[in-house]
Short mmCIF file of C-alpha atoms in Angstrom, two decimals:
data_model
loop_
_atom_site.label_atom_id
_atom_site.label_comp_id
_atom_site.label_asym_id
_atom_site.label_seq_id
_atom_site.Cartn_x
_atom_site.Cartn_y
_atom_site.Cartn_z
CA MET A 7 -32.01 9.08 -73.77
CA SER A 8 -30.70 9.34 -77.33
CA THR A 9 -30.93 12.60 -79.28
CA ALA A 10 -31.51 13.06 -83.01
CA LEU A 11 -30.88 16.40 -84.72
CA PHE A 12 -32.78 16.91 -87.96
CA LEU A 13 -31.15 19.62 -90.06
CA SER A 14 -33.46 21.36 -92.52
CA PRO A 15 -32.46 23.99 -95.08
CA HIS A 16 -36.02 25.35 -95.32
CA LEU A 17 -39.15 25.33 -93.21
CA ASP A 18 -40.59 22.04 -94.56
CA ASP A 19 -37.65 19.98 -95.86
CA VAL A 20 -37.40 17.62 -92.89
CA ALA A 21 -41.15 17.11 -92.78
CA PHE A 22 -41.38 16.24 -96.47
CA SER A 23 -38.15 14.22 -96.61
CA CYS A 24 -37.85 12.26 -93.37
CA GLY A 25 -40.86 13.09 -91.21
CA GLY A 26 -41.62 9.38 -90.89
CA THR A 27 -38.23 8.67 -89.35
CA LEU A 28 -38.66 11.64 -87.03
CA ALA A 29 -41.97 10.18 -85.85
CA ARG A 30 -40.43 6.71 -85.52
CA LEU A 31 -37.57 7.90 -83.31
CA LYS A 32 -39.80 10.10 -81.19
CA ALA A 33 -42.22 7.24 -80.54
CA ARG A 34 -39.27 5.12 -79.40
CA GLY A 35 -38.26 7.59 -76.74
CA TRP A 36 -35.68 9.71 -78.55
CA THR A 37 -35.22 13.42 -77.93
CA VAL A 38 -35.77 15.18 -81.26
CA ALA A 39 -34.30 18.54 -82.29
CA LEU A 40 -35.52 20.20 -85.49
CA VAL A 41 -33.13 22.89 -86.75
CA THR A 42 -33.98 25.00 -89.81
CA VAL A 43 -31.33 27.21 -91.35
CA PHE A 44 -32.95 29.72 -93.72
CA THR A 45 -35.84 31.28 -91.80
CA ARG A 46 -35.30 35.06 -91.73
CA SER A 47 -38.08 37.54 -92.48
CA VAL A 48 -36.88 40.23 -94.90
CA PRO A 49 -39.02 43.41 -94.90
CA HIS A 50 -40.36 44.70 -98.20
CA PRO A 51 -39.10 41.99 -100.57
CA SER A 52 -39.04 42.79 -104.26
CA GLY A 53 -38.34 41.16 -107.58
CA PHE A 54 -37.85 37.40 -107.53
CA ALA A 55 -37.92 37.27 -103.71
CA LEU A 56 -41.40 38.79 -103.75
CA ALA A 57 -42.49 36.46 -106.54
CA CYS A 58 -41.60 33.49 -104.33
CA GLN A 59 -44.56 34.39 -102.10
CA THR A 60 -47.00 35.84 -104.62
CA ASP A 61 -46.73 32.76 -106.84
CA LYS A 62 -48.21 30.84 -103.91
CA GLY A 63 -51.23 33.11 -103.82
CA LEU A 64 -50.01 35.28 -100.95
CA PRO A 65 -50.35 39.08 -101.07
CA PRO A 66 -47.17 41.16 -101.15
CA ASP A 67 -47.78 42.83 -97.79
CA VAL A 68 -47.73 39.70 -95.61
CA ASP A 69 -44.67 38.46 -93.73
CA TYR A 70 -44.21 35.27 -95.71
CA MET A 71 -41.49 33.83 -93.50
CA GLU A 72 -43.45 34.53 -90.34
CA MET A 73 -46.28 32.47 -91.81
CA ARG A 74 -43.85 29.70 -92.61
CA ARG A 75 -42.37 29.73 -89.12
CA GLU A 76 -45.85 29.36 -87.66
CA GLU A 77 -46.44 26.37 -89.94
CA ASP A 78 -43.17 24.88 -88.70
CA ARG A 79 -44.24 25.39 -85.11
CA ASP A 80 -47.53 23.63 -85.85
CA PHE A 81 -45.60 20.69 -87.30
CA ALA A 82 -43.23 20.60 -84.33
CA GLU A 83 -46.10 20.58 -81.84
CA LEU A 84 -47.94 17.87 -83.76
CA MET A 85 -44.83 15.68 -83.90
CA GLU A 86 -43.83 16.37 -80.28
CA VAL A 87 -40.47 17.85 -81.26
CA ASP A 88 -38.45 18.67 -78.14
CA VAL A 89 -36.17 21.43 -79.44
CA LEU A 90 -37.10 23.76 -82.29
CA VAL A 91 -34.46 26.10 -83.73
CA TRP A 92 -34.63 28.72 -86.47
CA THR A 93 -31.20 30.13 -87.20
CA ASN A 94 -32.56 33.34 -88.73
CA LEU A 95 -30.50 33.38 -91.93
CA PRO A 96 -31.87 34.59 -95.31
CA GLU A 97 -33.01 32.28 -98.09
CA ALA A 98 -31.23 32.33 -101.44
CA PRO A 99 -33.61 34.84 -103.13
CA HIS A 100 -32.45 37.37 -100.52
CA ARG A 101 -28.77 36.59 -101.19
CA GLY A 102 -28.57 37.53 -104.86
CA TYR A 103 -30.11 34.46 -106.52
CA ASP A 104 -32.58 36.41 -108.62
CA SER A 105 -34.45 33.82 -110.68
CA ALA A 106 -35.76 30.29 -110.44
CA PRO A 107 -32.92 28.91 -112.63
CA ALA A 108 -30.38 30.72 -110.42
CA LEU A 109 -31.57 28.71 -107.41
CA PHE A 110 -30.30 25.53 -109.06
CA THR A 111 -26.83 26.71 -110.03
CA PRO A 112 -23.65 26.18 -107.99
CA PRO A 113 -23.19 28.56 -105.04
CA ARG A 114 -22.00 32.02 -106.06
CA GLU A 115 -18.47 32.96 -105.12
CA ASP A 116 -19.78 35.97 -103.20
CA ASP A 117 -22.30 33.87 -101.25
CA ARG A 118 -20.56 33.51 -97.90
CA ILE A 119 -23.58 32.11 -96.08
CA GLY A 120 -21.79 28.87 -95.21
CA THR A 121 -19.59 30.65 -92.70
CA ALA A 122 -22.64 32.13 -90.99
CA VAL A 123 -24.38 28.75 -90.91
CA VAL A 124 -21.43 27.06 -89.23
CA LYS A 125 -21.21 29.90 -86.72
CA ARG A 126 -24.85 29.37 -85.77
CA LEU A 127 -24.85 25.58 -85.73
CA ALA A 128 -21.52 24.66 -84.16
CA PRO A 129 -22.44 25.85 -80.62
CA LEU A 130 -25.81 24.13 -80.87
CA LEU A 131 -24.25 20.82 -81.83
CA ALA A 132 -21.72 21.19 -79.03
CA GLU A 133 -24.53 21.73 -76.53
CA LEU A 134 -26.95 19.05 -77.73
CA GLN A 135 -24.27 16.42 -78.52
CA PRO A 136 -26.70 14.51 -80.77
CA ASP A 137 -26.28 10.78 -81.17
CA LEU A 138 -27.60 11.09 -84.73
CA VAL A 139 -27.55 13.94 -87.27
CA LEU A 140 -29.79 13.89 -90.34
CA ALA A 141 -28.75 16.19 -93.20
CA PRO A 142 -29.83 16.68 -96.83
CA GLN A 143 -28.22 15.00 -99.81
CA ALA A 144 -29.06 18.13 -101.87
CA LEU A 145 -31.02 16.19 -104.47
CA GLY A 146 -32.27 18.67 -107.04
CA SER A 147 -29.27 20.95 -106.38
CA HIS A 148 -31.17 23.81 -104.76
CA VAL A 149 -28.39 26.14 -103.67
CA ASP A 150 -29.62 26.35 -100.06
CA HIS A 151 -29.61 22.56 -99.80
CA VAL A 152 -26.15 22.43 -101.36
CA GLN A 153 -24.80 24.96 -98.88
CA VAL A 154 -26.13 22.96 -95.92
CA ALA A 155 -24.87 19.63 -97.26
CA ARG A 156 -21.39 21.01 -97.88
CA LEU A 157 -20.99 22.57 -94.44
CA MET A 158 -21.24 19.27 -92.57
CA PRO A 159 -17.46 18.61 -92.51
CA SER A 160 -17.01 22.00 -90.86
CA LEU A 161 -19.26 21.02 -87.97
CA GLY A 162 -17.01 18.41 -86.39
CA ALA A 163 -16.58 14.66 -86.28
CA TRP A 164 -20.13 13.55 -87.06
CA ASP A 165 -19.42 11.22 -89.98
CA SER A 166 -20.18 8.00 -88.12
CA ARG A 167 -23.43 9.50 -86.82
CA THR A 168 -24.75 11.24 -89.94
CA LEU A 169 -27.58 10.04 -92.16
CA TRP A 170 -28.15 11.85 -95.44
CA TYR A 171 -31.83 12.09 -96.36
CA ARG A 172 -33.36 12.18 -99.83
CA ASP A 173 -34.66 15.73 -100.36
CA THR A 174 -38.36 15.49 -101.10
CA PRO A 175 -40.29 16.39 -103.23
CA TYR A 176 -37.20 16.66 -105.48
CA ALA A 177 -36.78 12.89 -105.09
CA VAL A 178 -40.38 12.44 -106.26
CA ARG A 179 -40.14 14.76 -109.26
CA GLN A 180 -36.59 13.85 -110.31
CA PRO A 181 -36.17 10.08 -109.71
CA GLY A 182 -32.67 10.09 -111.16
CA ALA A 183 -31.38 13.03 -109.12
CA ARG A 184 -28.01 12.36 -107.54
CA PRO A 185 -26.57 13.55 -104.22
CA ASP A 186 -24.27 16.54 -104.18
CA PRO A 187 -20.81 15.41 -105.34
CA ALA A 188 -19.22 16.90 -102.23
CA LEU A 189 -20.80 14.20 -100.04
CA PRO A 190 -18.51 11.39 -98.83
CA SER A 191 -17.76 8.79 -101.49
CA ASP A 192 -18.40 5.68 -99.36
CA LEU A 193 -22.10 6.21 -98.73
CA ARG A 194 -24.49 3.26 -98.90
CA PRO A 195 -28.29 3.05 -98.60
CA LEU A 196 -29.95 2.56 -95.25
CA VAL A 197 -33.64 1.69 -95.45
CA VAL A 198 -36.02 2.71 -92.65
CA ASP A 199 -39.52 1.21 -92.68
CA VAL A 200 -41.98 4.03 -91.96
CA SER A 201 -45.17 2.16 -92.85
CA ALA A 202 -46.60 2.66 -89.36
CA GLU A 203 -45.56 6.32 -89.25
CA LEU A 204 -46.66 7.32 -92.75
CA PRO A 205 -50.14 8.62 -91.80
CA ARG A 206 -48.56 10.80 -89.11
CA LYS A 207 -45.98 12.08 -91.60
CA VAL A 208 -48.69 12.98 -94.09
CA THR A 209 -50.63 14.89 -91.45
CA GLY A 210 -47.46 16.70 -90.43
CA CYS A 211 -46.69 17.71 -94.00
CA THR A 212 -50.10 19.32 -94.37
CA CYS A 213 -49.14 21.76 -91.62
CA TYR A 214 -47.14 23.62 -94.29
CA ARG A 215 -50.23 25.24 -95.76
CA THR A 216 -48.40 27.78 -97.90
CA GLN A 217 -46.29 25.06 -99.54
CA VAL A 218 -48.40 21.98 -100.24
CA GLY A 219 -50.20 23.53 -103.20
CA PHE A 220 -46.98 24.53 -104.90
CA GLN A 221 -45.09 21.34 -104.00
CA PHE A 222 -47.77 18.65 -104.23
CA GLY A 223 -50.74 20.20 -106.02
CA GLY A 224 -52.79 20.63 -102.85
CA ALA A 225 -53.22 19.16 -99.39
CA GLN A 226 -55.39 16.36 -100.76
CA ALA A 227 -52.50 15.16 -102.94
CA VAL A 228 -49.93 14.88 -100.15
CA GLY A 229 -51.10 11.49 -98.90
CA PRO A 230 -51.37 9.72 -102.27
CA THR A 231 -48.08 11.23 -103.50
CA LEU A 232 -46.05 10.24 -100.45
CA THR A 233 -47.70 6.85 -100.09
CA ALA A 234 -46.83 5.91 -103.68
CA PHE A 235 -43.34 7.39 -103.39
CA HIS A 236 -42.41 5.56 -100.19
CA GLN A 237 -43.80 2.32 -101.56
CA ARG A 238 -41.52 2.73 -104.60
CA GLU A 239 -38.58 3.53 -102.31
CA ALA A 240 -39.15 0.30 -100.39
CA ALA A 241 -39.58 -1.78 -103.54
CA ALA A 242 -36.39 -0.36 -105.06
CA HIS A 243 -34.49 -1.94 -102.16
CA GLY A 244 -36.33 -5.23 -102.15
CA ARG A 245 -38.66 -4.35 -99.29
CA THR A 246 -42.39 -4.30 -98.82
CA GLY A 247 -44.34 -1.52 -97.15
CA HIS A 248 -43.19 2.08 -97.19
CA ALA A 249 -39.64 3.29 -96.64
CA GLU A 250 -37.55 6.40 -96.21
CA VAL A 251 -34.12 5.70 -97.68
CA PHE A 252 -30.97 7.40 -96.43
CA LEU A 253 -27.28 7.27 -97.22
CA ALA A 254 -24.83 6.30 -94.50
CA GLY A 255 -21.06 6.02 -94.44
CA ALA A 256 -19.17 2.75 -94.16
CA ASP A 257 -18.35 3.61 -90.56
CA PHE A 258 -21.92 4.49 -89.61
CA ASP A 259 -22.48 3.45 -86.02
CA PRO A 260 -23.84 -0.14 -85.91
CA GLY A 261 -25.92 0.61 -82.83
CA LEU A 262 -27.64 3.48 -84.62
CA ARG A 263 -28.25 1.28 -87.64
CA GLU A 264 -29.93 -1.32 -85.45
CA ALA A 265 -32.01 1.31 -83.63
CA LEU A 266 -33.26 2.72 -86.93
CA THR A 267 -34.11 -0.58 -88.56
CA GLU A 268 -35.24 -2.81 -85.70
CA GLN A 269 -38.84 -3.92 -85.57
CA VAL A 270 -40.47 -3.08 -82.26
CA PRO A 271 -43.89 -4.46 -81.27
CA ASN A 272 -46.53 -1.75 -81.18
CA SER A 273 -47.12 -2.48 -77.50
CA ALA A 274 -43.51 -1.53 -76.75
CA ILE A 275 -43.63 1.82 -78.52
CA ARG A 276 -43.93 4.73 -76.13
CA ARG A 277 -46.29 7.47 -77.15
CA PRO A 278 -44.53 10.76 -76.43
CA ALA A 279 -45.95 13.24 -74.00
CA ARG A 280 -47.29 16.59 -75.14
CA GLY A 281 -45.87 19.91 -74.08
CA LEU A 282 -42.17 19.16 -74.55
CA LEU A 283 -41.49 21.68 -77.31
CA ARG A 284 -39.01 24.40 -76.48
CA SER A 285 -37.47 26.97 -78.76
CA HIS A 286 -33.73 27.40 -78.70
CA PRO A 287 -32.16 30.78 -79.50
CA VAL A 288 -29.02 30.88 -81.64
#
């Protein structure tokens, strides 16, 4: 059985960006691992870090990240994720990025989080040996996304098995946003038709109850926003329906390309069994 590892900077990025492809692979019998990097609860946040939860209508005395981890677990259970990992590292507001504009500046010289990320992820990749790794392009230039995108070369020889996903909703709000310049230079689009999986993706995205208001304007807006966006993504590449568009290197594995893009009759798609989710300590 093939294994796909979806690498998410925050507790929602994979769902919003490539949840349709996750559902597509899972329904075709793949083992799916969802790994989120910045998930740590920090007691008694203050300043900008505190504002990041109160501006979403949450009181200052709640454990914001615990709420977000529970949302992520709800998504993982809904989508029948097999392996769920939170690497327990702090988000940028807890690492000295003290304003909204600071989140979208290049990584600080004193921000050494990349070393910690590699230390957490390298053993996991060695154990899971994924056939496919999906990582962010860092559209929008959020510093946490940039840090994750730039660490990929440090994680081993995954180039021919890596797909770079379009960070959403940045891709929705900033149509001209470009991938981080540190990504490989030979990347080309790979279009995955997620028309059949789009309703499931939308439902999964609404699991992130603390985020959909801030990111989409409310749970009721998630479906229309993503439907229109993925229709535009397909049309931009001469396709009909609804697509998630990735970047892949020139040496991207041809077998993986075929597996991602092949059309399979509905009768041949295996519905995954419930109860497979397991957490993985790192």
